[in-house]
Coordinates of C-alpha atoms in Angstrom, one line a residue:
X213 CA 44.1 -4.5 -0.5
X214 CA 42.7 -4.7 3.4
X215 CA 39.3 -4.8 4.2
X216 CA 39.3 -1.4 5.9
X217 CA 40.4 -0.3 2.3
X218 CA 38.4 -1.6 0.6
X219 CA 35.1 -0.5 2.8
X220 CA 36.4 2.8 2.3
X221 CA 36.5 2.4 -1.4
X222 CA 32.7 0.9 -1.4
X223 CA 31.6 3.7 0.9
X224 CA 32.8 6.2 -1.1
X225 CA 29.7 5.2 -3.7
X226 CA 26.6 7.8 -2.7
X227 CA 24.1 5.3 -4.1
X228 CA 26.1 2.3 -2.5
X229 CA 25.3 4.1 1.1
X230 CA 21.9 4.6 0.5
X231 CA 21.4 0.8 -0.8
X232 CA 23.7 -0.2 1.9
X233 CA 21.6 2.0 4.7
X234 CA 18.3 0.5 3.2
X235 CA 19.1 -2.9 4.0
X236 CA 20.5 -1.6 7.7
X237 CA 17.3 -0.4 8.8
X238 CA 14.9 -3.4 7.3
X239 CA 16.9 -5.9 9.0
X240 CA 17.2 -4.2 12.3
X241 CA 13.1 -4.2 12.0
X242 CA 12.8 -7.9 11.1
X243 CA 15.0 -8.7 13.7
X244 CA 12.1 -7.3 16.2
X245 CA 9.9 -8.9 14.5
X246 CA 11.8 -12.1 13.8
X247 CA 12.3 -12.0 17.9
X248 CA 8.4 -11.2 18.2
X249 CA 7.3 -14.2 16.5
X250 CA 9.9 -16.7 17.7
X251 CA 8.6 -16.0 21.7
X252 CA 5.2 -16.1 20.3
X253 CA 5.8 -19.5 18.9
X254 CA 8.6 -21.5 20.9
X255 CA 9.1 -19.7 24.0
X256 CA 4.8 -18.7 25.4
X257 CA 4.9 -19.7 29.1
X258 CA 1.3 -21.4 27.8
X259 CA 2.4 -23.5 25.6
X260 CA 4.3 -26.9 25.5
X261 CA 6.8 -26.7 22.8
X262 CA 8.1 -30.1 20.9
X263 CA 10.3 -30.6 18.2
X264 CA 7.6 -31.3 15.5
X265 CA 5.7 -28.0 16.7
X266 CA 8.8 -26.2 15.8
X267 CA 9.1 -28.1 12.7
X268 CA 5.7 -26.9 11.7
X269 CA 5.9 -23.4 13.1
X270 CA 9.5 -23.1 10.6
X271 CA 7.5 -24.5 8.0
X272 CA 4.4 -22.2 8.2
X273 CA 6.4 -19.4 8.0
X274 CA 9.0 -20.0 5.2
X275 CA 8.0 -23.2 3.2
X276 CA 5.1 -21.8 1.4
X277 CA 7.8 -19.0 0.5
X278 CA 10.1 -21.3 -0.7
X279 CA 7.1 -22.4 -3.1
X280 CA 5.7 -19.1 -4.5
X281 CA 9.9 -17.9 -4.6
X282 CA 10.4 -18.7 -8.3
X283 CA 7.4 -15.9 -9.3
X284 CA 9.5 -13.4 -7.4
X285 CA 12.1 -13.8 -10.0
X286 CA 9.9 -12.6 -12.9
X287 CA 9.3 -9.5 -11.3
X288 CA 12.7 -9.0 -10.0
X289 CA 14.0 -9.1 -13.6
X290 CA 11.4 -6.6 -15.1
X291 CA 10.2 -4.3 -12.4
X292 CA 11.8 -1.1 -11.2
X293 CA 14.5 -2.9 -8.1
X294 CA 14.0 0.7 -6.5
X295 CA 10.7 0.9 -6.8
X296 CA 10.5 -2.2 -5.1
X297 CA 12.6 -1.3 -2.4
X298 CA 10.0 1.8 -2.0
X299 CA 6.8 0.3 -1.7
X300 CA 7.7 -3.3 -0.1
X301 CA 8.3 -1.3 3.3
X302 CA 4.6 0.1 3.5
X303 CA 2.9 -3.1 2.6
X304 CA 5.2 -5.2 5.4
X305 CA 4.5 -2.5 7.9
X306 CA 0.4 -2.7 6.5
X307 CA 0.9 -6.4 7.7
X308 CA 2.7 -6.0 10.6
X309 CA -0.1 -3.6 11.7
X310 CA -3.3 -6.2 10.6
X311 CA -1.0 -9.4 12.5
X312 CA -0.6 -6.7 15.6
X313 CA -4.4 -6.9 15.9
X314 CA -4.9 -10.2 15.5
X315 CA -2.5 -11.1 18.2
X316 CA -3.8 -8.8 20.4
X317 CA -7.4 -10.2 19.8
X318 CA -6.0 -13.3 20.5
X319 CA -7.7 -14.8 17.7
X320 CA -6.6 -18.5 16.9
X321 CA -2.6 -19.1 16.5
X322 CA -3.1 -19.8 12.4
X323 CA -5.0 -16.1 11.4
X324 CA -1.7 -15.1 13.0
X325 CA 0.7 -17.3 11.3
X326 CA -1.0 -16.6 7.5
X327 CA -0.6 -12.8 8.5
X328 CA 3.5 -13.5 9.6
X329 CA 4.0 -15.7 6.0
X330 CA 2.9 -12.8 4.4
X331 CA 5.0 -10.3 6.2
X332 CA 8.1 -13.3 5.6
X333 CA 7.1 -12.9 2.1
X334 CA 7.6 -9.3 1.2
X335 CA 10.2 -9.5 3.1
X336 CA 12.2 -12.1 1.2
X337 CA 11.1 -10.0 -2.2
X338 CA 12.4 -7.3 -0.6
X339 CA 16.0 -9.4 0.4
X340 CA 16.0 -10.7 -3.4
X341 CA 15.7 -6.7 -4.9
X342 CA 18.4 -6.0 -2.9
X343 CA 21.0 -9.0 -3.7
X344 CA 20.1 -7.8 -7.2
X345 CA 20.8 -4.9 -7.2
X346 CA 24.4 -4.2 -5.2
X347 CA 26.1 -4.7 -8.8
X348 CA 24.6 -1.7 -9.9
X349 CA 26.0 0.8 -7.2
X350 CA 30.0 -1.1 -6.3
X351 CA 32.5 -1.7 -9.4
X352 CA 33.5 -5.8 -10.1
X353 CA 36.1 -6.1 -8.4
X354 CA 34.9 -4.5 -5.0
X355 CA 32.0 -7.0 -5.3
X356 CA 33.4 -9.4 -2.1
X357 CA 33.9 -6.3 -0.4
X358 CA 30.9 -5.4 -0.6
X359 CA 29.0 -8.9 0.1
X360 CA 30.8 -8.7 3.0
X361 CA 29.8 -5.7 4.2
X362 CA 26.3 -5.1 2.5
X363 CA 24.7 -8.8 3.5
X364 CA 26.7 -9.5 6.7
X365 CA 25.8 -6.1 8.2
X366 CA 22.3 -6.7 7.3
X367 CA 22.8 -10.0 9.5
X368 CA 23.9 -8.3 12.2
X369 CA 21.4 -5.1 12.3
X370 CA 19.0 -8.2 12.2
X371 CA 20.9 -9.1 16.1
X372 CA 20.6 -6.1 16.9
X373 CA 17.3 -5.6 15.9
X374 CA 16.5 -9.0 17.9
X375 CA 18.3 -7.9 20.7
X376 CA 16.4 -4.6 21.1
X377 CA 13.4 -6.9 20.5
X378 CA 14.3 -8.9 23.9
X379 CA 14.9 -5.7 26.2
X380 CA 11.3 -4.6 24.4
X381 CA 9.7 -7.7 25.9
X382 CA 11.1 -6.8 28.9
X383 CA 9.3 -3.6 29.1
X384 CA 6.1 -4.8 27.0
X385 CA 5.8 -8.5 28.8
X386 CA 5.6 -11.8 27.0
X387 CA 2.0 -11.6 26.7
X388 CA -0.3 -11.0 23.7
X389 CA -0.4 -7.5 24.2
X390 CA 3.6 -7.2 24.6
X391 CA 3.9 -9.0 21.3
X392 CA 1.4 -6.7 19.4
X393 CA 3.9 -3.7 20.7
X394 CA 6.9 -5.6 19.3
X395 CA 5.3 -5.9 15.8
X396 CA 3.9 -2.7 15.7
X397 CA 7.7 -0.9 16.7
X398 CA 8.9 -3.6 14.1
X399 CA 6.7 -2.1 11.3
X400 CA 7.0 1.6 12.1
X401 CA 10.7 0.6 11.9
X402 CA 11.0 -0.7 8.7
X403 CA 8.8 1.9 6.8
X404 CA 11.5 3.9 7.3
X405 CA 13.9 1.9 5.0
X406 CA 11.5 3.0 1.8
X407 CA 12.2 6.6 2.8
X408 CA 16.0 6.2 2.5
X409 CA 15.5 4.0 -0.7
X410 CA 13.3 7.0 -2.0
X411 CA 16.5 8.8 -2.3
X412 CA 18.1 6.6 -4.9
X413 CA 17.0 7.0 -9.0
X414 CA 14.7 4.9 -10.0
X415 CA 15.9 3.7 -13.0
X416 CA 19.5 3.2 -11.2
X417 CA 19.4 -0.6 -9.7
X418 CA 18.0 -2.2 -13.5
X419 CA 17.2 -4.3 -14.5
X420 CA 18.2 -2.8 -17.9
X421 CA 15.8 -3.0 -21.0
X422 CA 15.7 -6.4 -22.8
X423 CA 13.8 -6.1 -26.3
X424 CA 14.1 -10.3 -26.5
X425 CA 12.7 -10.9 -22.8
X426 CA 9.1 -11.9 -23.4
X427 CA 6.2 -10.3 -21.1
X428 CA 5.5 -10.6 -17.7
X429 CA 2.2 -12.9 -18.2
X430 CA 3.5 -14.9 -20.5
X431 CA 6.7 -15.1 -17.7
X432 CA 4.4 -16.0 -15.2
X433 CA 2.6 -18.8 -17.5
X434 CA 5.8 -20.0 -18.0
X435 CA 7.4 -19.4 -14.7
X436 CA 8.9 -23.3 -14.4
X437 CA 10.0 -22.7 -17.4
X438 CA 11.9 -19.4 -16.9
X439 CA 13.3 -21.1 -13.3
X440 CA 14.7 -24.2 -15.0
X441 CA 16.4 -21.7 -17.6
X442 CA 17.4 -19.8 -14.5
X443 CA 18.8 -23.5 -12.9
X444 CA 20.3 -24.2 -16.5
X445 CA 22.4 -20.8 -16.5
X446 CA 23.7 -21.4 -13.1
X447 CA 25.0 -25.2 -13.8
X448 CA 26.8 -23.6 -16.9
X449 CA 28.8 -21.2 -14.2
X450 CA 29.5 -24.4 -12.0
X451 CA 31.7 -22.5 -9.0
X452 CA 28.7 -20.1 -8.8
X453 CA 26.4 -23.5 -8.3
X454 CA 28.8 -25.1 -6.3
X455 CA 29.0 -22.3 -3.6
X456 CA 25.2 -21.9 -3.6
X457 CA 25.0 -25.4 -3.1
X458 CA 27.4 -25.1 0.1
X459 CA 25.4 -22.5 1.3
X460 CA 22.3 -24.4 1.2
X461 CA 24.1 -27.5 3.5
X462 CA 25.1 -24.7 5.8
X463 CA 20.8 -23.7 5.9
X464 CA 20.1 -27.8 6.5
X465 CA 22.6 -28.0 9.4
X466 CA 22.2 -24.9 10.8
X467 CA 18.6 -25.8 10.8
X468 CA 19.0 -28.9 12.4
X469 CA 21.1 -27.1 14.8
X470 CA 18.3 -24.4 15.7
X471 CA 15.9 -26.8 16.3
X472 CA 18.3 -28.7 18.3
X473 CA 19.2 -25.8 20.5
X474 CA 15.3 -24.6 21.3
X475 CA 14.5 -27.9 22.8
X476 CA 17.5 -28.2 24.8
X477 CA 17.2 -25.3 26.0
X478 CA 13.5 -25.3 26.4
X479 CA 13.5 -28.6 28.7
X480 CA 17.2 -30.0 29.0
X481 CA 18.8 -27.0 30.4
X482 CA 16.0 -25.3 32.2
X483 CA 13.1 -27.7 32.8
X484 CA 10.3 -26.3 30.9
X485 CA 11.1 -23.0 32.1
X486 CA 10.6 -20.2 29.6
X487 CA 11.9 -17.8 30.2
X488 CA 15.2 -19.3 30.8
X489 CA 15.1 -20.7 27.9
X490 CA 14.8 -17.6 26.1
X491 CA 17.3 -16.3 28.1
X492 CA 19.4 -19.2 27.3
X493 CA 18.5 -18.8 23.1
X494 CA 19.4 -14.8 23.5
X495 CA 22.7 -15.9 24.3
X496 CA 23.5 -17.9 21.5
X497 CA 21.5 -15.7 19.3
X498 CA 24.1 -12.7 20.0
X499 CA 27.4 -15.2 20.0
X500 CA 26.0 -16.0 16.6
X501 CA 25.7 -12.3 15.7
X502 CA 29.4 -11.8 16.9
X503 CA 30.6 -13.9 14.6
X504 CA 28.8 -13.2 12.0
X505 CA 30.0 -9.7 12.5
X506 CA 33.0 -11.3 13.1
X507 CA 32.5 -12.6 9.2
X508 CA 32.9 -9.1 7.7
X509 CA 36.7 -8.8 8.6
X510 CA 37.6 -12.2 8.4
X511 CA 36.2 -12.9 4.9
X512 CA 37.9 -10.4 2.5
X513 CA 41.2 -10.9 4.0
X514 CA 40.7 -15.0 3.8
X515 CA 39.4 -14.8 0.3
X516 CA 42.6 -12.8 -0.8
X517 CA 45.1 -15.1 0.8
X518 CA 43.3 -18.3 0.0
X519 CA 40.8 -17.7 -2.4
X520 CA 37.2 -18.6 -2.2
X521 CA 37.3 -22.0 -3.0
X522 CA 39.5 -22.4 -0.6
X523 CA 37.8 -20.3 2.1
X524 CA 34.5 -22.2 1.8
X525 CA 36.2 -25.6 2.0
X526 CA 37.7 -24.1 5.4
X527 CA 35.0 -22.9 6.6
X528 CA 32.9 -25.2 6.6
X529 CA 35.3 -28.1 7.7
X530 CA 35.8 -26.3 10.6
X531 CA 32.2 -25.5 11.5
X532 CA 31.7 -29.6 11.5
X533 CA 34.5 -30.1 13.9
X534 CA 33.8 -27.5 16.6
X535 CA 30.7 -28.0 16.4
X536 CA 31.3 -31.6 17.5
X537 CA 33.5 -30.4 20.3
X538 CA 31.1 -28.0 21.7
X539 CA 27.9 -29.6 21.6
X540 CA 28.5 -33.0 22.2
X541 CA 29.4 -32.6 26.1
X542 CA 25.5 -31.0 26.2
X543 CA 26.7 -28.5 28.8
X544 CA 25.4 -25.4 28.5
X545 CA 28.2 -23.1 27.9
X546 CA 28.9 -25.3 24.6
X547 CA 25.5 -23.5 22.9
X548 CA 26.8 -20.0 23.0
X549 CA 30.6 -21.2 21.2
X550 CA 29.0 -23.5 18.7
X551 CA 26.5 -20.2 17.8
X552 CA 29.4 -17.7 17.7
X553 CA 31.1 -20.8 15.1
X554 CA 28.2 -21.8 12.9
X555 CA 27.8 -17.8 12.8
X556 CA 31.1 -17.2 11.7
X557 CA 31.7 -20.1 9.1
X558 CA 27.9 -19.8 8.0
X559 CA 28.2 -15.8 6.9
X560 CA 31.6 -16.9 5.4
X561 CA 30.1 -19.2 3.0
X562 CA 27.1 -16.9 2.2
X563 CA 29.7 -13.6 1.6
X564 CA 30.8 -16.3 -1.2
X565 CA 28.5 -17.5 -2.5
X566 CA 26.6 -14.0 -2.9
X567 CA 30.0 -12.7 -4.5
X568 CA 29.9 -15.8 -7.0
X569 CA 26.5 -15.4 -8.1
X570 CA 26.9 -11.7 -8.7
X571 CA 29.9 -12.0 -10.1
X572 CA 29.4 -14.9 -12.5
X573 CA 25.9 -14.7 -13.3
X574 CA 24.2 -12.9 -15.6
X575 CA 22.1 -9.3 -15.1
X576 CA 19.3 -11.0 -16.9
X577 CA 19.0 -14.4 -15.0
X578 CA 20.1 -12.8 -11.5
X579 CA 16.8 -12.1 -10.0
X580 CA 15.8 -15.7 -11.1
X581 CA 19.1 -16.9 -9.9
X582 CA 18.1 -15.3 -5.9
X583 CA 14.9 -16.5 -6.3
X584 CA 16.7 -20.0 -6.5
X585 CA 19.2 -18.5 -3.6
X586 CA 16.1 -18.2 -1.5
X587 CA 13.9 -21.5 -2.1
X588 CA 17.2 -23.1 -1.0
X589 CA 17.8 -21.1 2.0
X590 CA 14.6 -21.4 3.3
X591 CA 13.6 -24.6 1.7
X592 CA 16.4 -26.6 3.6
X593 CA 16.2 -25.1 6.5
X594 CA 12.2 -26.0 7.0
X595 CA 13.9 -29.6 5.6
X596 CA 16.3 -29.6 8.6
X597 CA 13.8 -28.8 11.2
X598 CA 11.5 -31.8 9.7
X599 CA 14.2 -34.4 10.3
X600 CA 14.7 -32.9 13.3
X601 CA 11.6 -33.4 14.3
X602 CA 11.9 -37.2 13.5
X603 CA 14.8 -38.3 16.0
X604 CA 15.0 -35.5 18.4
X605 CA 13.9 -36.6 21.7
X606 CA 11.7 -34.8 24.1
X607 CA 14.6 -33.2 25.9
X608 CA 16.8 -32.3 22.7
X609 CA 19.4 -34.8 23.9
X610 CA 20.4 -36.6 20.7
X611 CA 23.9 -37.4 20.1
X612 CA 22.8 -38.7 16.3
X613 CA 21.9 -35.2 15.8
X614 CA 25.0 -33.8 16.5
X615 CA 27.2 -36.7 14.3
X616 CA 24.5 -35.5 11.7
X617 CA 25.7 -32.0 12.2
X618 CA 29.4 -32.5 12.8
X619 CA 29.8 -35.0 9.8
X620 CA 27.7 -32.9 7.3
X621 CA 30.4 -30.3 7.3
X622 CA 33.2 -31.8 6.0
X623 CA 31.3 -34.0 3.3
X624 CA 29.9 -30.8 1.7
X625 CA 33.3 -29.3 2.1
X626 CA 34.7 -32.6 0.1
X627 CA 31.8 -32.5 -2.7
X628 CA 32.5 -29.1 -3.0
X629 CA 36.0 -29.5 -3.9
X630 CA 35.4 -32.3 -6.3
X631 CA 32.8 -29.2 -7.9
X632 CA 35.0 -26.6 -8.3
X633 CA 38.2 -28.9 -9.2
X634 CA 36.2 -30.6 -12.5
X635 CA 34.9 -26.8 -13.4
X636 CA 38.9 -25.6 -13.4
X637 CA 40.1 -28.3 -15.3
X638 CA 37.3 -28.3 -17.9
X639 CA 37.9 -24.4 -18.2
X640 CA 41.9 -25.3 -18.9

């Protein structure tokens, strides 16, 4: 069936459209803010940014995350997913408000960057409820349809959002009291998700009643525990592993690729100018958004004719060699192509491997399992930045990087392959 068909089909769901417009209008509001705190950070005409500042600035916000993400899981499973979708909006906006102030009392750079981790980490609570709960509102066999609608769109309300966030700074300015204005639009913004989730039942998104599950404190004095069971189920559904697993490379090189791209463009292309070298970032950031838009059309038709074993392998060979054509001239028109690539092939990969986890994985273990989903997203791309940090050099000009990059694709398209072959033939 087509993708247009199938959209239909998905949209047709009442609950599915209020999920579905839920996640529109969060990540159009953490694209704000996601813009707000990335010129706060990398691009402040006051500061001098090097690769192990943006290292550290990747890792304030999303490592500690990455650490506290298995207790997400716990609650996931045994909580009310709409009621989480309800109340997570009005304590992020309650944080966007208290970081507001503190940027715009100028107070010392880390008050602000403890208030933004906690604003990352409702957020990514929020993101997990969410993954959880699309099975509950689409049929099986409309699930890639879905994941390619549902996540992806979310992506690309997230460009838009970031978009909307530059022309913002435009009218606010690029100083502390512009990027107070930015976080406080972001939070008023995103408040209004929990209204549209609000409409939805609340015992509709599970998870369902489990008389065997044990309690939540015992959970939590056990949570290492419950996350290696977690780890255990997903290694006994191998594809589902093994296209999480590609999707975590994607995070390491795409992170390597980020941090790449702000220095360049931050000294190499413009000479310490930063403006232009937001400027220069905007433009990759929407040629990554096109093809991550791009990524809802091309993924249900590609998983049909090839399958998505197949698709993944593809994808992600081809993001390693354009990516090596692109970039390795350094010329600045490269930047914008290798975004709109690594924007394509990366949303490709993570269409699948959402699909493969919901498909394959159990109700039960599925919040754990996108607690796992979000360590390793997060996790490796704070990894990425580190060993960027390590062998960039001041101007971003590092052809190892790029080899790094361009070679990393098509290994993890081979080990993947080696996966999912073994897990077919044990199954016959």
């Amino acid at each position: 069936m087509s993708f247009v068909a199938d959209l239909r089909v998905v949209l047709r769901g009442r609950d599915f459209r209020r999920l579905f417009s839920t996640r529109l209008v969060s990540q159009f509001s953490d694209g704000i803010f996601q813009f707000g705190v990335t010129g706060f950070a990398f691009f402040s005409p006051e500061s001098q940014t090097t690769a192990l500042e943006v290292a550290a600035g990747l890792a304030v916000l999303l490592l500690p995350y990455s650490v506290l993400g298995p207790f997400v899981g716990v609650f996931i499973d045994r909580w009310s997913r709409r009621q989480i979708l309800v109340v997570a909006p009005f304590i992020r906006g309650t944080l966007l408000l208290v970081a507001a102030g503190l940027v715009a009392a100028d107070v010392p750079d880390a008050w602000f960057y403890g208030a933004a981790l906690a604003v990352l980490g409702v957020n990514r609570f929020f993101l997990a409820a969410l993954g959880a709960s699309l099975p509950h509102v689409v049929p099986p066999e409309r699930l890639i349809s879905a994941n390619a609608v549902v996540p992806t769109s979310g992506t690309v309300a997230t460009f838009i959002g970031a978009g909307l966030g530059f022309l913002l700074r435009e009218v606010f300015g690029g100083e502390d009291a512009g990027v107070a204005l930015l976080l406080v639009t972001s939070g008023v913004v995103f408040t209004l998700s929990a209204l549209v989730a609000r409409t939805m039942d609340r015992q509709l998104l599970g998870p369902w009643p489990d008389p065997n599950r044990p309690q939540a404190r015992q959970a939590l004095r056990n949570v290492v525990t419950g996350l290696a069971d977690g780890a255990k189920h997903l290694v006994r559904h191998r594809v589902a592993a093994a296209t999480m697993g590609a999707m975590a490379t994607h995070r390491f090189l795409f992170g390597m690729c980020t941090a790449l791209g702000i220095i360049l463009y931050r000294y190499y292309f413009t000479d310490g100018d930063a403006d232009a070298a937001l400027r220069g970032i905007g433009l990759v950031v929407v040629a990554a958004g096109v093809g991550t838009a791009l990524a809802v059309v091309v993924t249900p038709y590609a998983t049909e004719r090839f399958g998505i074993e197949r698709w993944v392998q593809i994808a992600l060979v081809a993001a390693g060699v354009l990516t090596a054509g692109l970039v390795l001239p350094f010329q600045e028109w490269g930047l914008p192509l290798a975004g709109f690539v690594l924007g394509l092939a990366g949303q490709s990969v993570k269409i699948c491997a959402d699909t493969t986890v919901q498909r394959d994985v159990e109700d039960i273990y599925r919040g754990r399992a996108f607690s796992i989903y979000d360590m390793l997203f997060n996790g490796m791309y704070v990894l990425a930045a580190a060993l960027s940090a390590a062998i960039l050099p001041p101007d971003g000009k590092s052809y190892a990087a790029v080899v790094i990059i361009s070679l990393g694709y098509p290994v993890a398209a081979f080990a993947y392959r080696m996966i999912t072959t073994r897990s077919r033939a044990d199954v016959v």
